[in-house]
Coordinates of C-alpha atoms in Angstrom, one line a residue:
X273 CA 83.5 81.4 18.3
X274 CA 80.4 79.9 18.8
X275 CA 81.7 77.3 21.1
X276 CA 83.4 80.0 23.1
X277 CA 80.4 82.0 23.5
X278 CA 78.3 78.8 24.6
X279 CA 80.9 77.5 27.0
X280 CA 82.0 80.5 28.5
X281 CA 79.6 83.1 27.8
X282 CA 82.3 85.4 26.2
X283 CA 82.2 86.7 22.3
X284 CA 83.3 90.0 21.0
X285 CA 81.7 93.2 22.3
X286 CA 81.0 94.3 18.6
X287 CA 78.9 91.5 18.1
X288 CA 76.4 93.3 20.5
X289 CA 76.3 96.5 18.9
X290 CA 72.8 97.7 18.1
X291 CA 71.4 100.4 16.0
X292 CA 68.1 101.8 17.1
X293 CA 65.8 103.1 14.6
X294 CA 62.1 104.0 14.8
X295 CA 59.4 102.7 12.3
X296 CA 56.5 104.4 11.8
X297 CA 53.0 102.4 12.7
X298 CA 50.8 105.1 11.1
X299 CA 50.6 106.9 7.7
X300 CA 52.5 110.5 8.5
X301 CA 53.2 110.0 12.2
X302 CA 53.2 113.0 14.1
X303 CA 53.6 111.7 17.6
X304 CA 56.4 109.7 19.3
X305 CA 53.7 107.1 20.4
X306 CA 53.0 106.4 16.7
X307 CA 56.7 104.8 16.0
X308 CA 58.0 101.8 16.9
X309 CA 61.5 101.1 18.1
X310 CA 63.5 98.4 16.5
X311 CA 67.1 97.1 17.1
X312 CA 69.0 96.4 14.3
X313 CA 71.5 93.7 15.3
X314 CA 74.5 92.2 14.0
X315 CA 72.9 89.0 12.7
X316 CA 75.9 87.2 14.5
X317 CA 74.4 87.7 17.8
X318 CA 71.1 86.4 17.1
X319 CA 72.3 82.9 18.5
X320 CA 69.0 81.8 20.2
X321 CA 67.4 78.9 21.2
X322 CA 64.9 80.1 23.2
X323 CA 62.0 79.5 20.4
X324 CA 62.9 76.0 20.6
X325 CA 61.9 75.5 24.5
X326 CA 59.1 77.7 24.3
X327 CA 56.8 74.9 24.5
X328 CA 58.2 73.7 27.7
X329 CA 57.2 76.4 29.8
X330 CA 54.5 78.2 27.9
X331 CA 51.0 77.3 28.9
X332 CA 48.6 75.5 26.1
X333 CA 46.4 78.5 26.1
X334 CA 49.0 80.7 24.3
X335 CA 49.0 79.7 20.7
X336 CA 51.6 82.3 19.5
X337 CA 55.0 81.9 18.3
X338 CA 55.4 78.6 20.0
X339 CA 56.6 75.7 17.6
X340 CA 54.2 72.9 16.9
X341 CA 51.2 75.3 17.7
X342 CA 49.2 77.1 15.3
X343 CA 47.1 80.4 16.3
X344 CA 44.4 79.2 14.6
X345 CA 43.9 76.3 17.3
X346 CA 42.9 79.1 19.4
X347 CA 40.6 80.8 16.8
X348 CA 38.6 77.6 16.7
X349 CA 38.3 77.2 20.5
X350 CA 37.3 80.9 20.7
X351 CA 34.4 80.3 17.9
X352 CA 33.1 76.8 19.5
X353 CA 32.9 79.2 23.3
X354 CA 30.9 81.7 21.6
X355 CA 28.9 79.3 19.4
X356 CA 28.0 77.9 22.9
X357 CA 27.2 81.2 24.3
X358 CA 24.9 82.1 21.4
X359 CA 23.0 78.9 21.3
X360 CA 22.6 78.6 25.2
X361 CA 18.9 79.3 25.8
X362 CA 18.1 77.2 29.1
X363 CA 19.3 77.8 32.9
X364 CA 19.9 80.7 34.8
X365 CA 23.5 81.1 34.2
X366 CA 24.8 83.7 31.6
X367 CA 28.1 83.7 30.4
X368 CA 30.2 86.5 28.7
X369 CA 33.7 86.9 26.7
X370 CA 36.0 89.8 27.2
X371 CA 38.8 90.8 24.5
X372 CA 42.0 92.4 25.8
X373 CA 44.5 94.4 23.4
X374 CA 48.0 94.9 25.0
X375 CA 48.9 98.4 24.3
X376 CA 52.5 98.6 22.6
X377 CA 53.2 94.9 23.9
X378 CA 56.3 94.2 22.4
X379 CA 58.2 97.3 23.4
X380 CA 56.7 98.2 27.2
X381 CA 57.7 95.6 29.5
X382 CA 58.5 96.4 32.9
X383 CA 62.1 95.3 33.2
X384 CA 61.9 94.1 36.8
X385 CA 58.7 92.1 36.2
X386 CA 60.5 90.1 33.1
X387 CA 63.5 89.2 35.5
X388 CA 61.1 87.9 37.8
X389 CA 59.4 85.6 35.5
X390 CA 62.7 84.3 33.9
X391 CA 64.1 83.9 37.3
X392 CA 60.8 82.0 38.4
X393 CA 61.2 79.8 35.0
X394 CA 64.8 79.3 36.1
X395 CA 66.3 81.0 33.3
X396 CA 70.4 81.0 33.8
X397 CA 71.6 84.8 35.4
X398 CA 74.0 85.4 32.3
X399 CA 70.9 84.8 29.6
X400 CA 68.6 87.4 31.6
X401 CA 71.7 90.0 31.9
X402 CA 71.9 89.8 28.1
X403 CA 68.5 91.2 27.3
X404 CA 67.5 94.7 26.4
X405 CA 65.4 97.0 25.2
X406 CA 64.3 96.7 21.4
X407 CA 65.9 93.2 21.7
X408 CA 65.1 90.7 18.4
X409 CA 63.6 88.1 21.1
X410 CA 61.1 91.0 22.2
X411 CA 58.0 88.8 21.1
X412 CA 59.3 85.8 23.1
X413 CA 59.8 88.1 26.3
X414 CA 56.7 89.4 25.7
X415 CA 55.2 85.8 25.6
X416 CA 57.0 84.9 29.1
X417 CA 55.4 87.9 30.7
X418 CA 52.2 86.8 29.6
X419 CA 52.6 83.5 31.7
X420 CA 52.3 85.8 34.9
X421 CA 48.7 86.7 33.4
X422 CA 48.0 82.9 32.7
X423 CA 49.4 82.5 36.4
X424 CA 47.0 84.7 37.8
X425 CA 43.8 83.3 36.0
X426 CA 44.6 79.8 36.7
X427 CA 45.0 80.4 40.3
X428 CA 41.5 82.0 40.3
X429 CA 39.8 79.1 38.7
X430 CA 40.3 76.6 41.9
X431 CA 39.3 79.5 44.3
X432 CA 36.0 79.8 42.6
X433 CA 36.5 83.6 41.6
X434 CA 36.7 82.5 38.0
X435 CA 34.5 79.9 36.7
X436 CA 35.2 79.8 32.7
X437 CA 33.0 77.8 30.4
X438 CA 32.7 74.4 30.2
X439 CA 31.9 72.8 26.9
X440 CA 30.9 69.3 27.4
X441 CA 30.2 67.3 30.3
X442 CA 33.6 65.8 30.1
X443 CA 35.7 68.9 29.0
X444 CA 37.6 71.4 31.0
X445 CA 36.5 74.7 31.7
X446 CA 37.9 77.4 29.5
X447 CA 38.7 80.5 31.2
X448 CA 41.0 82.2 28.7
X449 CA 43.3 82.2 25.4
X450 CA 45.8 84.2 24.3
X451 CA 46.7 85.2 20.6
X452 CA 50.3 86.9 21.0
X453 CA 49.2 90.3 22.6
X454 CA 45.5 89.8 22.2
X455 CA 43.8 87.9 24.9
X456 CA 40.2 86.6 25.5
X457 CA 38.8 85.9 29.0
X458 CA 35.6 83.6 29.7
X459 CA 33.2 83.2 32.5
X460 CA 29.7 83.5 34.4
X461 CA 27.9 87.2 34.1
X462 CA 28.1 88.0 37.8
X463 CA 29.2 90.5 39.7
X464 CA 31.7 88.5 41.7
X465 CA 33.2 87.2 38.5
X466 CA 33.5 90.5 36.9
X467 CA 35.0 91.9 40.0
X468 CA 37.7 89.1 40.0
X469 CA 38.5 89.6 36.7
X470 CA 39.1 93.4 37.1
X471 CA 41.4 92.5 40.1
X472 CA 43.5 90.2 38.2
X473 CA 43.6 92.6 35.5
X474 CA 44.4 95.6 37.8
X475 CA 47.3 93.5 39.5
X476 CA 48.7 92.4 36.1
X477 CA 48.8 96.0 34.9
X478 CA 50.6 97.1 38.1
X479 CA 53.3 94.4 37.9
X480 CA 53.7 94.6 34.1
X481 CA 53.0 97.9 32.8
X482 CA 50.6 96.8 30.3
X483 CA 47.1 97.0 29.1
X484 CA 45.7 99.3 26.4
X485 CA 44.8 99.0 22.5
X486 CA 46.7 100.5 19.3
X487 CA 45.0 101.9 16.3
X488 CA 45.3 99.8 13.0
X489 CA 47.0 100.7 9.7
X490 CA 45.0 101.0 6.5
X491 CA 46.3 99.7 3.0
X492 CA 46.2 102.3 0.4
X493 CA 45.5 100.8 -3.1
X494 CA 48.3 101.7 -5.6
X495 CA 48.7 101.4 -9.6
X496 CA 51.1 98.6 -10.2
X497 CA 53.2 97.0 -13.2
X498 CA 52.2 93.4 -14.1
X499 CA 54.9 91.8 -12.0
X500 CA 53.9 94.1 -9.0
X501 CA 50.2 92.9 -9.6
X502 CA 51.6 89.1 -9.7
X503 CA 53.3 89.7 -6.3
X504 CA 50.5 91.9 -4.7
X505 CA 47.9 89.0 -5.8
X506 CA 50.1 86.0 -4.3
X507 CA 51.4 88.0 -1.2
X508 CA 48.5 90.5 -0.1
X509 CA 45.1 89.9 -1.9
X510 CA 45.4 85.5 -1.6
X511 CA 46.7 86.0 2.0
X512 CA 43.7 88.5 3.4
X513 CA 41.2 85.2 3.6
X514 CA 43.6 83.0 4.7
X515 CA 42.4 83.0 8.4
X516 CA 39.0 82.8 7.8
X517 CA 39.9 79.8 5.2
X518 CA 41.5 78.1 8.1
X519 CA 38.4 78.0 10.2
X520 CA 35.6 78.0 7.9
X521 CA 34.6 76.4 4.7
X522 CA 33.3 79.1 2.1
X523 CA 30.9 78.4 0.0
X524 CA 31.9 77.4 -3.8
X525 CA 29.9 80.6 -5.2
X526 CA 32.1 82.8 -2.4
X527 CA 35.3 81.1 -3.6
X528 CA 34.5 81.8 -7.3
X529 CA 33.7 85.2 -6.5
X530 CA 37.1 85.7 -5.0
X531 CA 38.7 84.1 -8.1
X532 CA 36.7 86.5 -10.5
X533 CA 37.9 89.6 -8.5
X534 CA 41.7 88.5 -8.7
X535 CA 41.1 87.9 -12.3
X536 CA 39.6 91.4 -13.0
X537 CA 42.2 92.8 -11.2
X538 CA 44.7 90.9 -13.1
X539 CA 43.4 91.8 -16.5
X540 CA 42.8 95.7 -15.2
X541 CA 38.6 95.1 -15.3
X542 CA 36.8 97.6 -13.5
X543 CA 33.1 98.4 -12.9
X544 CA 33.1 100.8 -15.5
X545 CA 35.2 99.0 -17.8
X546 CA 35.7 95.1 -18.5
X547 CA 38.8 93.9 -20.2
X548 CA 39.4 90.8 -22.2
X549 CA 40.8 88.1 -20.4
X550 CA 42.9 86.3 -22.6
X551 CA 43.4 82.8 -20.5
X552 CA 41.0 81.4 -18.0
X553 CA 41.8 81.6 -14.1
X554 CA 42.4 77.8 -14.0
X555 CA 45.6 78.3 -16.3
X556 CA 46.9 81.5 -14.5
X557 CA 46.8 79.1 -11.1
X558 CA 49.3 76.6 -13.1
X559 CA 52.5 76.6 -11.6
X560 CA 55.1 79.4 -13.3
X561 CA 57.1 76.4 -14.5
X562 CA 54.0 75.2 -16.4
X563 CA 52.9 78.7 -17.9
X564 CA 51.0 80.1 -15.0
X565 CA 51.4 82.6 -12.3
X566 CA 51.3 80.5 -9.4
X567 CA 47.7 82.1 -8.1
X568 CA 45.6 80.1 -5.6
X569 CA 42.4 78.3 -6.7
X570 CA 40.4 79.5 -3.5
X571 CA 38.1 76.4 -3.1
X572 CA 41.0 74.2 -3.3
X573 CA 43.2 76.3 -0.8
X574 CA 40.2 76.5 1.7
X575 CA 40.0 72.6 1.6
X576 CA 43.4 72.3 2.0
X577 CA 43.7 74.5 5.0
X578 CA 40.7 72.6 6.7
X579 CA 42.3 69.3 5.9
X580 CA 45.4 70.4 8.0
X581 CA 43.1 71.2 10.9
X582 CA 41.5 68.0 10.6
X583 CA 44.9 66.4 10.4
X584 CA 45.8 68.0 13.5
X585 CA 42.8 67.0 15.2
X586 CA 43.0 63.4 14.2
X587 CA 46.7 63.0 14.8
X588 CA 46.8 64.8 18.1
X589 CA 43.8 63.6 20.3
X590 CA 45.3 64.9 23.3
X591 CA 45.7 68.4 22.1
X592 CA 43.6 71.1 23.5
X593 CA 41.5 71.8 20.3
X594 CA 40.9 67.8 20.2
X595 CA 39.9 67.7 23.6
X596 CA 37.6 70.7 23.2
X597 CA 35.6 68.8 20.1
X598 CA 35.6 65.6 21.8
X599 CA 33.8 67.1 25.0
X600 CA 31.5 68.9 23.1
X601 CA 30.4 66.7 19.9
X602 CA 31.5 63.5 20.6
X603 CA 32.3 62.2 24.2
X604 CA 32.0 58.9 23.5
X605 CA 33.2 58.3 20.1
X606 CA 36.0 59.4 18.0
X607 CA 36.7 61.9 15.3
X608 CA 36.6 59.6 12.3
X609 CA 32.9 58.8 12.9
X610 CA 31.6 61.8 14.5
X611 CA 28.4 63.3 12.7
X612 CA 27.1 66.8 12.6
X613 CA 24.4 66.4 14.9
X614 CA 21.5 69.1 15.7
X615 CA 23.6 72.1 16.3
X616 CA 27.1 72.0 14.9
X617 CA 29.0 75.1 14.6
X618 CA 30.4 76.5 11.2
X619 CA 33.9 75.4 12.3
X620 CA 32.9 71.8 12.9
X621 CA 31.1 71.8 9.4
X622 CA 34.0 72.9 7.4
X623 CA 36.4 70.6 9.4
X624 CA 34.0 67.4 9.0
X625 CA 33.9 68.3 5.4
X626 CA 37.7 68.5 5.2
X627 CA 37.9 65.2 7.1
X628 CA 35.8 63.3 4.7
X629 CA 38.3 64.4 1.9
X630 CA 41.1 63.0 4.1
X631 CA 39.5 59.6 4.4
X632 CA 39.5 59.4 0.4
X633 CA 43.5 59.7 0.4
X634 CA 44.3 58.6 4.4
X635 CA 45.9 54.9 4.8
X636 CA 45.7 53.3 8.2
X637 CA 47.7 51.5 10.0
X638 CA 46.3 48.6 11.9
X639 CA 46.5 48.5 15.7
X640 CA 43.5 47.4 17.8
X641 CA 41.1 47.8 14.9
X642 CA 38.3 49.5 16.6
X643 CA 38.5 52.6 14.4
X644 CA 39.1 51.0 11.0
X645 CA 36.0 50.3 8.7
X646 CA 37.0 47.1 6.6
X647 CA 34.9 48.3 3.4
X648 CA 35.3 52.0 3.7
X649 CA 38.9 52.9 4.9
X650 CA 42.2 52.2 3.2
X651 CA 44.0 49.7 5.2
X652 CA 45.6 46.7 3.0
X653 CA 49.0 47.0 2.2
X654 CA 50.3 45.7 -1.3
X655 CA 47.1 46.6 -3.5
X656 CA 45.9 49.1 -5.7
X657 CA 43.1 51.0 -3.5
X658 CA 44.3 49.7 0.0
X659 CA 40.9 48.2 0.0
X660 CA 39.4 44.9 -0.2
X661 CA 38.5 43.9 -3.7
X662 CA 35.5 41.5 -2.3
X663 CA 32.3 42.9 -2.8
X664 CA 30.3 44.0 0.3
X665 CA 27.0 43.0 1.5
X666 CA 24.4 44.5 3.6
X667 CA 25.2 42.1 6.6
X668 CA 28.7 42.8 6.5
X669 CA 28.7 46.2 5.5
X670 CA 29.3 47.6 9.3
X671 CA 32.1 45.3 10.2
X672 CA 35.4 46.8 11.5
X673 CA 39.0 45.0 11.5
X674 CA 38.6 44.5 15.2
X675 CA 36.0 42.2 14.4
X676 CA 38.0 39.9 12.2
X677 CA 40.5 39.3 15.3
X678 CA 40.2 36.7 17.8
X679 CA 40.5 39.0 20.8
X680 CA 40.8 36.0 23.6
X681 CA 44.5 35.2 21.5
X682 CA 45.1 38.2 19.7
X683 CA 45.4 36.8 16.1
X684 CA 43.5 36.8 12.8
X685 CA 40.1 34.5 13.0
X686 CA 41.3 32.6 10.0
X687 CA 38.0 30.9 9.4
X688 CA 35.9 34.1 9.2
X689 CA 38.4 35.7 7.0
X690 CA 38.5 33.2 4.3
X691 CA 34.5 33.1 4.5
X692 CA 34.1 36.8 3.8
X693 CA 36.7 37.6 1.4
X694 CA 38.1 36.4 -1.8
X695 CA 41.4 34.8 -1.5
X696 CA 43.6 37.2 -2.4
X697 CA 42.2 39.4 0.2
X698 CA 42.3 36.7 2.6
X699 CA 46.0 36.0 1.8
X700 CA 46.8 39.7 2.2
X701 CA 44.8 40.1 5.3
X702 CA 46.3 37.0 7.1
X703 CA 50.0 37.9 6.4
X704 CA 49.6 41.3 8.1
X705 CA 51.0 41.3 11.5
X706 CA 48.9 42.1 14.8
X707 CA 51.9 42.7 16.9
X708 CA 50.6 46.4 18.0
X709 CA 47.1 45.6 19.3
X710 CA 47.9 47.3 22.4
X711 CA 47.6 50.7 20.7
X712 CA 44.9 52.2 18.7
X713 CA 44.8 52.7 14.9
X714 CA 46.8 55.4 13.3
X715 CA 46.8 56.8 9.7
X716 CA 50.2 57.1 7.7

């Protein structure tokens, strides 16, 4: 059945039957605009590989719904741009940022515009004909439509209509970022640039039928059982600060306050009546198999999320986020050796604190040896700590692995290695292969 659909484009008509229902977007809706149409499709009809190829044609400035991209990448980028705007004290140029919120983004799309976009991106005609209003692929179709806006913005930059903001001497100017249906635009505060932005937005609105703003929903507290409280804590309360924790390092005091609030809610404490906490919060954070409830320690969770960001920057130095940090903070260095400097952003402070945590556990694979610090990094195989056991002295404290290599012939400098290290360390080093001197060091 599946092969018949893929090879011949045919499948049973009943698989395409859809039940359209309306989901309220606000409590007690009174207007049709306050409902969202949802298509309840037969699960067999959801054969889709669109998500797997989104990254091939969706611009890097769009971070939502695309595999191997995180929406927090653009959050960090946006914060760095605003940090630059806030701390710019010299020069005649002023800069601005504009936030756009698409109205009814996922169910208000001009089909003629969507068809043109998909044809331009060379989607098969059978694929295009199979789409419909309320389709489960609506988020992906909206991403395709935003490529039209991105194309207009990119086209304005070379013409000088949209300058964007350059964060470093070596970095590319940043003119726009997209977070699914939210868009941030950046530019100079000139009448010409403001006019150019309005021209682009009016053109995109006319073609796609979008732009506007939606109201926000509100969460109403409810009285819950113990089981309900456990789910509410793990699914809602601990999820609220997640975005902030992925971008900023919260103080230990703040994390303890969050832990305390969750513990008070769990045991039923209020401002007027404090209940006994029969076990410590640390025990509540244990896994359920170990007698706990699986709650999070907010400080540990915060550092874990920041470590993930640090790992992405270090492991993908060609990515947009890594390139932005490099151009702004360490244009002639690398992520592992950058220092805070005179005016670092709060995001950089958090990421570098997580980097220092990563250094304690990451192990290096030797390439050209230019990044690996001999005495501080873990790079030796088959040892307990992956570090030399030879004591370090002041004269050799700043040596790197590349200093142990004879660069002319690409082999270890045996005399130097034997002189600097104990025999046990020297034997391990001299047995290491140097067949990858052409690449940079990497961690595993």
